[in-house]
Amino acid sequence: MTVLVSGGAGYIGSHTCIELIEAGYDVLIVDNFYNSSPEAIRRASKIVGQDLPFVEADLTDLDACETIFREHP
C-alpha cells in the first residue's frame, strides 16, 4: 500500500516517511517546500537506503492533485 505524505520534506513528515517504510509501506511525498527542504528527503532516503518518490506540488492546486492521483494510483 502506498501512503501519500503531504509535507514529507519537513521534519515531522520526513520522519513519518522513515517509520512508514520501516513498517512495510510505500510512500509518495508531496511537498511545495514552503516550510521545508529537499535536503530532508535526501537524508531520509539515505536512512532507509532507497530513493523516496517525490512530487513538488501544492495540494491546494486541484489540477496538481488530479495529476498526482492519476500518475500514482
Coordinates of N, CA and C in Angstrom, one line a residue:
M1 N 0.8 -1.2 0.0 CA 0.0 0.0 0.0 C 0.9 1.2 0.0
T2 N 0.5 2.2 -0.8 CA 1.3 3.5 -0.9 C 0.5 4.5 -0.1
V3 N 1.3 5.2 0.8 CA 0.7 6.3 1.6 C 1.2 7.6 1.1
L4 N 0.3 8.6 0.7 CA 0.7 9.9 0.3 C 1.0 10.7 1.6
V5 N 2.2 11.2 1.7 CA 2.7 12.0 2.8 C 2.8 13.5 2.4
S6 N 1.8 14.3 2.8 CA 1.9 15.7 2.4 C 2.8 16.3 3.5
G7 N 3.7 17.2 3.0 CA 4.7 17.8 3.9 C 5.8 16.9 4.2
G8 N 6.0 15.9 3.4 CA 7.0 14.9 3.6 C 8.5 15.4 3.6
A9 N 8.7 16.7 3.2 CA 10.0 17.2 3.2 C 10.3 18.1 4.4
G10 N 9.4 18.0 5.4 CA 9.6 18.7 6.6 C 10.1 17.8 7.7
Y11 N 10.4 18.2 8.8 CA 11.0 17.4 9.9 C 10.0 16.3 10.3
I12 N 8.8 16.6 10.6 CA 7.9 15.5 11.0 C 7.5 14.6 9.9
G13 N 7.3 15.2 8.7 CA 6.9 14.4 7.5 C 8.0 13.4 7.1
S14 N 9.2 13.9 7.1 CA 10.3 13.0 6.7 C 10.5 11.9 7.7
H15 N 10.4 12.1 9.0 CA 10.5 11.1 10.0 C 9.3 10.1 9.9
T16 N 8.1 10.6 9.5 CA 6.9 9.8 9.3 C 7.2 8.8 8.1
C17 N 7.8 9.4 7.1 CA 8.1 8.5 5.9 C 9.1 7.4 6.3
I18 N 10.1 7.7 7.1 CA 11.0 6.7 7.5 C 10.3 5.6 8.3
E19 N 9.4 6.0 9.2 CA 8.7 5.0 10.0 C 7.7 4.2 9.2
L20 N 7.0 4.8 8.2 CA 6.1 4.1 7.3 C 6.9 3.0 6.5
I21 N 8.0 3.4 6.0 CA 8.8 2.5 5.1 C 9.3 1.3 6.0
E22 N 9.8 1.6 7.2 CA 10.2 0.6 8.1 C 9.1 -0.4 8.5
A23 N 7.8 0.1 8.4 CA 6.7 -0.7 8.7 C 6.2 -1.5 7.5
G24 N 6.8 -1.3 6.4 CA 6.5 -2.0 5.2 C 5.6 -1.3 4.2
Y25 N 5.4 0.0 4.4 CA 4.6 0.8 3.4 C 5.5 1.4 2.4
D26 N 4.9 1.7 1.2 CA 5.5 2.6 0.2 C 5.0 4.0 0.5
V27 N 5.8 5.0 0.2 CA 5.4 6.3 0.4 C 5.5 7.1 -0.9
L28 N 4.7 8.2 -1.0 CA 4.8 9.2 -2.0 C 4.8 10.5 -1.3
I29 N 5.9 11.2 -1.4 CA 6.0 12.5 -0.7 C 5.5 13.6 -1.7
V30 N 4.6 14.5 -1.1 CA 4.2 15.7 -1.9 C 4.4 16.9 -1.0
D31 N 5.2 17.8 -1.5 CA 5.5 19.0 -0.7 C 5.8 20.1 -1.7
N32 N 5.5 21.4 -1.2 CA 5.8 22.5 -2.0 C 7.0 23.3 -1.5
F33 N 7.7 22.8 -0.5 CA 8.9 23.5 0.0 C 8.6 24.8 0.6
Y34 N 7.4 25.1 1.0 CA 7.0 26.4 1.7 C 7.8 26.5 3.0
N35 N 7.8 25.5 3.8 CA 8.5 25.5 5.1 C 9.3 24.2 5.3
S36 N 10.0 23.8 4.2 CA 10.7 22.5 4.2 C 11.9 22.6 3.3
S37 N 12.6 21.5 3.1 CA 13.8 21.5 2.3 C 13.9 20.1 1.6
P38 N 14.4 20.1 0.3 CA 14.7 18.9 -0.3 C 15.8 18.1 0.4
E39 N 16.6 18.7 1.2 CA 17.6 18.0 2.0 C 17.0 17.0 2.9
A40 N 15.8 17.3 3.4 CA 15.2 16.3 4.3 C 14.9 15.0 3.6
I41 N 14.5 15.1 2.3 CA 14.2 13.9 1.5 C 15.4 13.2 1.2
R42 N 16.5 13.9 0.9 CA 17.8 13.2 0.7 C 18.3 12.5 1.9
R43 N 18.1 13.1 3.1 CA 18.6 12.4 4.3 C 17.7 11.2 4.7
A44 N 16.4 11.4 4.5 CA 15.5 10.2 4.8 C 15.8 9.1 3.8
S45 N 16.1 9.4 2.5 CA 16.4 8.4 1.6 C 17.7 7.6 2.0
K46 N 18.6 8.3 2.5 CA 19.9 7.7 2.9 C 19.6 6.8 4.1
I47 N 18.8 7.2 5.0 CA 18.5 6.4 6.2 C 17.8 5.1 5.8
V48 N 16.8 5.2 4.9 CA 16.1 3.9 4.5 C 16.8 3.2 3.4
G49 N 17.8 3.7 2.8 CA 18.5 3.0 1.8 C 17.8 2.9 0.4
Q50 N 17.0 3.8 0.1 CA 16.3 3.8 -1.2 C 15.8 5.3 -1.5
D51 N 15.7 5.5 -2.8 CA 15.2 6.8 -3.2 C 13.7 6.9 -2.8
L52 N 13.3 8.0 -2.3 CA 11.9 8.2 -2.0 C 11.2 9.0 -3.1
P53 N 10.1 8.5 -3.6 CA 9.4 9.2 -4.7 C 8.8 10.5 -4.1
F54 N 8.9 11.5 -5.0 CA 8.6 12.8 -4.5 C 8.0 13.6 -5.7
V55 N 6.9 14.4 -5.3 CA 6.3 15.3 -6.3 C 6.3 16.7 -5.6
E56 N 6.8 17.7 -6.3 CA 6.7 19.1 -5.8 C 5.4 19.6 -6.3
A57 N 4.5 19.9 -5.3 CA 3.2 20.4 -5.7 C 2.6 21.0 -4.4
D58 N 1.6 21.8 -4.6 CA 0.8 22.4 -3.6 C -0.6 21.7 -3.6
L59 N -1.0 21.1 -2.5 CA -2.2 20.3 -2.5 C -3.5 21.1 -2.5
T60 N -3.3 22.5 -2.5 CA -4.5 23.3 -2.7 C -4.7 23.6 -4.2
D61 N -3.8 23.0 -5.1 CA -4.0 23.2 -6.5 C -4.7 21.9 -7.0
L62 N -6.0 22.1 -7.4 CA -6.8 21.0 -7.8 C -6.2 20.2 -9.0
D63 N -5.7 21.0 -10.0 CA -5.1 20.3 -11.2 C -3.9 19.5 -10.8
A64 N -3.0 20.0 -9.9 CA -1.9 19.2 -9.4 C -2.3 17.9 -8.7
C65 N -3.4 18.1 -7.9 CA -3.9 16.9 -7.2 C -4.4 15.8 -8.1
E66 N -5.1 16.3 -9.1 CA -5.7 15.3 -10.1 C -4.5 14.6 -10.8
T67 N -3.5 15.4 -11.2 CA -2.3 14.8 -11.9 C -1.6 13.8 -10.9
I68 N -1.4 14.1 -9.7 CA -0.8 13.2 -8.7 C -1.5 11.9 -8.6
F69 N -2.8 12.0 -8.4 CA -3.6 10.7 -8.3 C -3.8 10.0 -9.6
R70 N -3.7 10.6 -10.7 CA -3.7 9.9 -12.0 C -2.4 9.2 -12.2
E71 N -1.3 9.8 -11.9 CA 0.0 9.2 -12.1 C 0.4 8.3 -11.1
H72 N -0.2 8.3 -9.9 CA 0.2 7.5 -8.8 C -1.1 6.9 -8.1
P73 N -1.7 5.9 -8.9 CA -2.9 5.3 -8.4 C -2.8 4.6 -7.0

